[in-house]
């Protein structure tokens, strides 16, 4: 079985020079390039004088085109997958083709390149040790509400993508729950008119309500202070004894060890402290 390989290639997110030598070589050597928008990708190919044939693969044709591409790979063709900008598979239909290839046993490899998530995160100046990427928020009201509610108590730095015509509405929604949270809005990453706006979410909302958003945006939002979360969590259980707290989880089906671990987490203390309190309250029956 001499099947081809799907090469997942990272392309520039703005500046045409942000591309690796390996990506350029791969784009020249494969049999065909599957692009999210061939009109955008042809600009890159022309810039580097790459003559490899292009075919479209996007959200609206992936159900039909995916099987056709995997059939070509099984025939021994090598295919490069590219998106409009950045890494395929990050908030784009490339993830579906990658998953399909794995289902079919077709080799997949990544040829790394720029991605707006990491570029904006580093540029933001906000904590980078731990972060969560939410991509574009869901369009459905219920799902969108659920994601935003989850973000309210998120202690990690949050990274979002947003289109210019939705930015103000998104900031307005976020400001209701997280208005004082530090945030950065970045547009036109790596391009000549790259712009970074810093402030609280409420301040960003005020700015973009009077300055029309232009270009694709990445929002980076500081996570909630973890110590504050611990204090709030502990306060919620002040009126509940450790034994009552422990029994709550036992009644929900947890085993003793898991229940003690969760009680300790809820109260922001060590498991040993919970065990000691339970021994004092219940005796030696734990």
Tab-separated table of C-alpha atoms in Angstrom:
chain	number	residue	atom	x	y	z
A	1	UNK	CA	0.000	0.000	0.000
A	2	UNK	CA	1.710	3.148	-1.222
A	3	UNK	CA	-0.640	5.904	-0.146
A	4	UNK	CA	0.091	9.602	-0.192
A	5	UNK	CA	0.404	11.921	2.807
A	6	UNK	CA	-1.700	14.879	3.895
A	7	UNK	CA	0.635	17.774	4.731
A	8	UNK	CA	-1.029	20.297	7.063
A	9	UNK	CA	0.814	23.520	6.215
A	10	UNK	CA	0.906	26.722	8.233
A	11	UNK	CA	0.870	29.826	6.029
A	12	UNK	CA	1.325	33.552	6.855
A	13	UNK	CA	-1.346	35.267	8.947
A	14	UNK	CA	-0.588	38.595	7.305
A	15	UNK	CA	3.017	39.271	6.396
A	16	UNK	CA	3.973	37.173	3.369
A	17	UNK	CA	7.499	36.670	4.739
A	18	UNK	CA	6.207	34.703	7.735
A	19	UNK	CA	6.522	31.299	6.091
A	20	UNK	CA	9.079	28.553	6.590
A	21	UNK	CA	11.391	27.133	3.958
A	22	UNK	CA	9.905	23.712	4.637
A	23	UNK	CA	6.360	24.932	3.921
A	24	UNK	CA	7.507	26.486	0.637
A	25	UNK	CA	9.259	23.281	-0.387
A	26	UNK	CA	6.222	21.188	0.536
A	27	UNK	CA	3.842	23.401	-1.436
A	28	UNK	CA	6.087	23.009	-4.482
A	29	UNK	CA	6.511	19.239	-4.180
A	30	UNK	CA	2.980	17.998	-3.441
A	31	UNK	CA	0.631	16.962	-6.223
A	32	UNK	CA	-2.162	19.326	-5.236
A	33	UNK	CA	-2.989	21.989	-2.643
A	34	UNK	CA	-6.383	21.936	-0.906
A	35	UNK	CA	-7.205	25.526	0.070
A	36	UNK	CA	-10.012	27.038	2.107
A	37	UNK	CA	-10.260	29.917	-0.376
A	38	UNK	CA	-8.358	29.458	-3.622
A	39	UNK	CA	-8.613	33.204	-4.342
A	40	UNK	CA	-6.608	33.946	-1.217
A	41	UNK	CA	-4.142	31.079	-1.573
A	42	UNK	CA	-3.286	31.924	-5.196
A	43	UNK	CA	-1.866	35.235	-3.970
A	44	UNK	CA	0.622	33.357	-1.793
A	45	UNK	CA	1.501	30.907	-4.563
A	46	UNK	CA	2.047	33.719	-7.066
A	47	UNK	CA	4.183	35.634	-4.561
A	48	UNK	CA	6.548	32.636	-4.302
A	49	UNK	CA	6.133	31.479	-7.913
A	50	UNK	CA	4.609	28.133	-6.943
A	51	UNK	CA	2.772	26.391	-9.784
A	52	UNK	CA	1.145	23.489	-7.894
A	53	UNK	CA	-2.559	23.036	-8.805
A	54	UNK	CA	-5.163	24.294	-6.322
A	55	UNK	CA	-8.502	22.823	-5.329
A	56	UNK	CA	-11.058	24.167	-2.882
A	57	UNK	CA	-11.861	22.579	0.458
A	58	UNK	CA	-14.074	24.629	2.769
A	59	UNK	CA	-17.009	24.508	5.174
A	60	UNK	CA	-19.627	24.373	2.425
A	61	UNK	CA	-18.123	21.561	0.325
A	62	UNK	CA	-16.246	19.473	2.920
A	63	UNK	CA	-18.847	16.664	2.999
A	64	UNK	CA	-18.393	16.073	-0.739
A	65	UNK	CA	-14.753	17.145	-1.166
A	66	UNK	CA	-13.346	15.299	1.859
A	67	UNK	CA	-13.936	11.806	0.396
A	68	UNK	CA	-12.604	12.934	-2.992
A	69	UNK	CA	-9.368	14.128	-1.397
A	70	UNK	CA	-8.933	10.950	0.639
A	71	UNK	CA	-9.494	8.918	-2.544
A	72	UNK	CA	-6.654	10.863	-4.209
A	73	UNK	CA	-4.419	10.229	-1.190
A	74	UNK	CA	-5.160	6.503	-1.452
A	75	UNK	CA	-4.083	6.669	-5.087
A	76	UNK	CA	-0.661	7.832	-3.906
A	77	UNK	CA	-1.124	11.585	-4.363
A	78	UNK	CA	0.413	13.916	-1.786
A	79	UNK	CA	-1.816	16.810	-0.731
A	80	UNK	CA	-1.012	20.025	1.129
A	81	UNK	CA	-3.825	21.479	3.217
A	82	UNK	CA	-3.813	25.256	3.735
A	83	UNK	CA	-6.236	27.751	5.201
A	84	UNK	CA	-6.700	31.438	4.380
A	85	UNK	CA	-4.150	32.347	7.043
A	86	UNK	CA	-2.337	30.457	9.779
A	87	UNK	CA	-2.649	26.805	10.743
A	88	UNK	CA	-5.340	24.612	9.176
A	89	UNK	CA	-7.509	22.870	11.729
A	90	UNK	CA	-7.692	25.884	14.060
A	91	UNK	CA	-11.270	27.221	13.811
A	92	UNK	CA	-11.589	26.001	10.214
A	93	UNK	CA	-12.848	22.866	8.432
A	94	UNK	CA	-9.338	21.451	8.082
A	95	UNK	CA	-9.899	19.565	11.321
A	96	UNK	CA	-12.572	17.481	9.604
A	97	UNK	CA	-10.263	16.429	6.765
A	98	UNK	CA	-7.517	15.547	9.245
A	99	UNK	CA	-9.965	13.416	11.255
A	100	UNK	CA	-11.215	11.749	8.061
A	101	UNK	CA	-7.666	10.840	7.054
A	102	UNK	CA	-7.049	9.195	10.422
A	103	UNK	CA	-10.305	7.246	10.072
A	104	UNK	CA	-9.112	5.983	6.691
A	105	UNK	CA	-5.586	5.207	7.912
A	106	UNK	CA	-4.007	7.860	5.687
A	107	UNK	CA	-0.697	9.384	6.899
A	108	UNK	CA	-0.910	12.957	8.200
A	109	UNK	CA	1.910	15.298	9.155
A	110	UNK	CA	2.120	18.968	10.128
A	111	UNK	CA	4.472	21.483	8.560
A	112	UNK	CA	4.298	24.224	11.240
A	113	UNK	CA	3.776	27.896	10.632
A	114	UNK	CA	2.292	31.038	12.128
A	115	UNK	CA	-0.958	31.009	14.070
A	116	UNK	CA	-2.915	34.014	15.312
A	117	UNK	CA	-3.694	32.381	18.677
A	118	UNK	CA	-0.104	32.252	19.911
A	119	UNK	CA	0.991	35.439	18.155
A	120	UNK	CA	-1.754	37.498	19.819
A	121	UNK	CA	-1.285	35.803	23.194
A	122	UNK	CA	2.422	36.647	23.305
A	123	UNK	CA	1.837	40.172	21.976
A	124	UNK	CA	-0.893	40.873	24.561
A	125	UNK	CA	1.420	41.050	27.556
A	126	UNK	CA	-1.116	39.054	29.586
A	127	UNK	CA	-0.158	35.824	31.421
A	128	UNK	CA	0.870	33.077	29.000
A	129	UNK	CA	1.667	30.189	31.343
A	130	UNK	CA	-1.821	28.742	31.016
A	131	UNK	CA	-4.488	29.755	28.508
A	132	UNK	CA	-7.690	28.543	26.879
A	133	UNK	CA	-8.622	29.069	23.225
A	134	UNK	CA	-12.343	29.398	22.473
A	135	UNK	CA	-12.083	30.288	18.771
A	136	UNK	CA	-15.228	32.030	17.501
A	137	UNK	CA	-18.047	32.092	20.047
A	138	UNK	CA	-21.097	30.011	19.029
A	139	UNK	CA	-23.771	31.856	17.064
A	140	UNK	CA	-26.643	30.144	18.898
A	141	UNK	CA	-27.816	32.160	21.911
A	142	UNK	CA	-27.981	29.222	24.332
A	143	UNK	CA	-24.566	27.811	23.446
A	144	UNK	CA	-23.053	31.286	23.403
A	145	UNK	CA	-24.470	32.019	26.862
A	146	UNK	CA	-23.073	28.748	28.198
A	147	UNK	CA	-19.576	29.515	26.899
A	148	UNK	CA	-19.586	33.046	28.322
A	149	UNK	CA	-20.824	31.812	31.697
A	150	UNK	CA	-18.006	29.276	31.748
A	151	UNK	CA	-15.482	32.003	30.910
A	152	UNK	CA	-16.572	34.169	33.868
A	153	UNK	CA	-14.816	31.932	36.410
A	154	UNK	CA	-11.969	30.873	34.095
A	155	UNK	CA	-8.619	31.520	35.794
A	156	UNK	CA	-6.593	30.936	32.614
A	157	UNK	CA	-6.015	33.627	29.983
A	158	UNK	CA	-8.770	33.432	27.350
A	159	UNK	CA	-8.195	33.837	23.599
A	160	UNK	CA	-11.070	34.449	21.167
A	161	UNK	CA	-11.437	35.191	17.470
A	162	UNK	CA	-14.002	37.753	16.342
A	163	UNK	CA	-15.126	39.320	13.085
A	164	UNK	CA	-15.279	43.139	12.929
A	165	UNK	CA	-19.062	43.295	12.467
A	166	UNK	CA	-19.606	41.205	15.626
A	167	UNK	CA	-16.911	42.729	17.843
A	168	UNK	CA	-19.004	45.405	19.589
A	169	UNK	CA	-21.844	42.988	20.359
A	170	UNK	CA	-19.383	40.459	21.756
A	171	UNK	CA	-17.662	43.059	23.937
A	172	UNK	CA	-21.069	44.225	25.145
A	173	UNK	CA	-21.993	40.686	26.205
A	174	UNK	CA	-18.640	40.121	27.904
A	175	UNK	CA	-18.745	43.456	29.710
A	176	UNK	CA	-21.912	42.482	31.580
A	177	UNK	CA	-20.067	39.760	33.484
A	178	UNK	CA	-16.407	40.713	33.080
A	179	UNK	CA	-16.374	44.465	32.440
A	180	UNK	CA	-13.404	45.238	34.696
A	181	UNK	CA	-11.269	42.347	33.409
A	182	UNK	CA	-8.062	43.347	31.589
A	183	UNK	CA	-8.199	42.606	27.873
A	184	UNK	CA	-6.425	43.241	24.585
A	185	UNK	CA	-7.957	43.484	21.110
A	186	UNK	CA	-5.491	42.901	18.272
A	187	UNK	CA	-6.215	43.432	14.589
A	188	UNK	CA	-4.234	42.978	11.379
A	189	UNK	CA	-1.592	40.827	13.094
A	190	UNK	CA	1.856	41.031	11.439
A	191	UNK	CA	0.570	43.485	8.817
A	192	UNK	CA	1.562	47.111	8.292
A	193	UNK	CA	-1.488	48.383	10.170
A	194	UNK	CA	-1.251	45.971	13.086
A	195	UNK	CA	-3.097	47.578	16.001
A	196	UNK	CA	-3.279	46.619	19.654
A	197	UNK	CA	-5.867	48.112	22.029
A	198	UNK	CA	-5.432	47.508	25.747
A	199	UNK	CA	-7.706	48.213	28.695
A	200	UNK	CA	-10.635	46.690	30.533
A	201	UNK	CA	-13.363	44.998	28.516
A	202	UNK	CA	-15.646	47.956	29.259
A	203	UNK	CA	-13.011	50.395	28.019
A	204	UNK	CA	-12.565	48.409	24.809
A	205	UNK	CA	-16.329	48.457	24.311
A	206	UNK	CA	-16.449	52.248	24.656
A	207	UNK	CA	-13.556	52.629	22.215
A	208	UNK	CA	-15.010	50.397	19.503
A	209	UNK	CA	-18.495	51.873	19.857
A	210	UNK	CA	-17.009	55.153	18.589
A	211	UNK	CA	-14.259	53.711	16.366
A	212	UNK	CA	-15.590	51.291	13.767
A	213	UNK	CA	-13.807	47.918	13.998
A	214	UNK	CA	-11.958	46.936	10.819
A	215	UNK	CA	-10.126	43.707	10.058
A	216	UNK	CA	-10.214	40.361	11.834
A	217	UNK	CA	-9.708	40.549	15.603
A	218	UNK	CA	-8.159	38.390	18.288
A	219	UNK	CA	-9.369	39.108	21.822
A	220	UNK	CA	-7.116	38.155	24.730
A	221	UNK	CA	-8.750	38.356	28.168
A	222	UNK	CA	-7.053	37.982	31.530
A	223	UNK	CA	-8.312	35.073	33.602
A	224	UNK	CA	-9.947	35.566	36.948
A	225	UNK	CA	-7.610	35.737	39.940
A	226	UNK	CA	-7.260	32.167	41.261
A	227	UNK	CA	-6.947	33.282	44.894
A	228	UNK	CA	-10.182	35.233	44.565
A	229	UNK	CA	-11.872	32.122	43.201
A	230	UNK	CA	-10.615	30.079	46.143
A	231	UNK	CA	-11.893	32.642	48.641
A	232	UNK	CA	-15.302	32.709	46.987
A	233	UNK	CA	-15.458	28.929	46.851
A	234	UNK	CA	-14.550	28.654	50.528
A	235	UNK	CA	-17.123	31.302	51.466
A	236	UNK	CA	-19.907	29.337	49.764
A	237	UNK	CA	-19.352	26.482	52.199
A	238	UNK	CA	-18.878	28.490	55.407
A	239	UNK	CA	-22.387	27.646	56.602
A	240	UNK	CA	-21.971	23.951	55.777
A	241	UNK	CA	-20.001	21.628	58.012
A	242	UNK	CA	-17.232	19.540	56.503
A	243	UNK	CA	-19.300	16.438	57.232
A	244	UNK	CA	-22.364	17.845	55.445
A	245	UNK	CA	-20.185	18.874	52.528
A	246	UNK	CA	-18.620	15.396	52.386
A	247	UNK	CA	-22.007	13.641	52.630
A	248	UNK	CA	-23.328	15.752	49.762
A	249	UNK	CA	-20.829	14.138	47.388
A	250	UNK	CA	-21.285	10.659	48.863
A	251	UNK	CA	-25.027	10.959	48.178
A	252	UNK	CA	-24.207	11.971	44.590
A	253	UNK	CA	-22.380	8.669	44.142
A	254	UNK	CA	-18.743	9.566	44.814
A	255	UNK	CA	-16.514	7.172	46.717
A	256	UNK	CA	-14.989	8.359	50.007
A	257	UNK	CA	-11.585	9.274	48.572
A	258	UNK	CA	-13.033	11.264	45.672
A	259	UNK	CA	-15.501	13.031	47.961
A	260	UNK	CA	-12.736	14.172	50.325
A	261	UNK	CA	-10.652	15.342	47.392
A	262	UNK	CA	-13.547	17.399	46.001
A	263	UNK	CA	-14.378	18.892	49.420
A	264	UNK	CA	-10.744	19.943	49.808
A	265	UNK	CA	-10.791	21.503	46.338
A	266	UNK	CA	-14.059	23.343	47.033
A	267	UNK	CA	-12.723	24.800	50.266
A	268	UNK	CA	-9.237	25.551	48.986
A	269	UNK	CA	-7.480	23.418	51.604
A	270	UNK	CA	-5.470	20.203	51.695
A	271	UNK	CA	-7.050	16.730	51.807
A	272	UNK	CA	-5.340	16.028	55.130
A	273	UNK	CA	-7.214	18.921	56.731
A	274	UNK	CA	-10.544	17.561	55.467
A	275	UNK	CA	-9.711	14.069	56.698
A	276	UNK	CA	-8.840	15.412	60.139
A	277	UNK	CA	-12.100	17.386	60.345
A	278	UNK	CA	-14.146	14.359	59.323
A	279	UNK	CA	-12.400	12.164	61.865
A	280	UNK	CA	-13.283	14.666	64.562
A	281	UNK	CA	-16.921	14.896	63.414
A	282	UNK	CA	-17.649	11.321	62.429
A	283	UNK	CA	-15.140	9.210	64.264
A	284	UNK	CA	-13.216	6.408	62.561
A	285	UNK	CA	-15.864	5.338	60.037
A	286	UNK	CA	-14.480	6.946	56.870
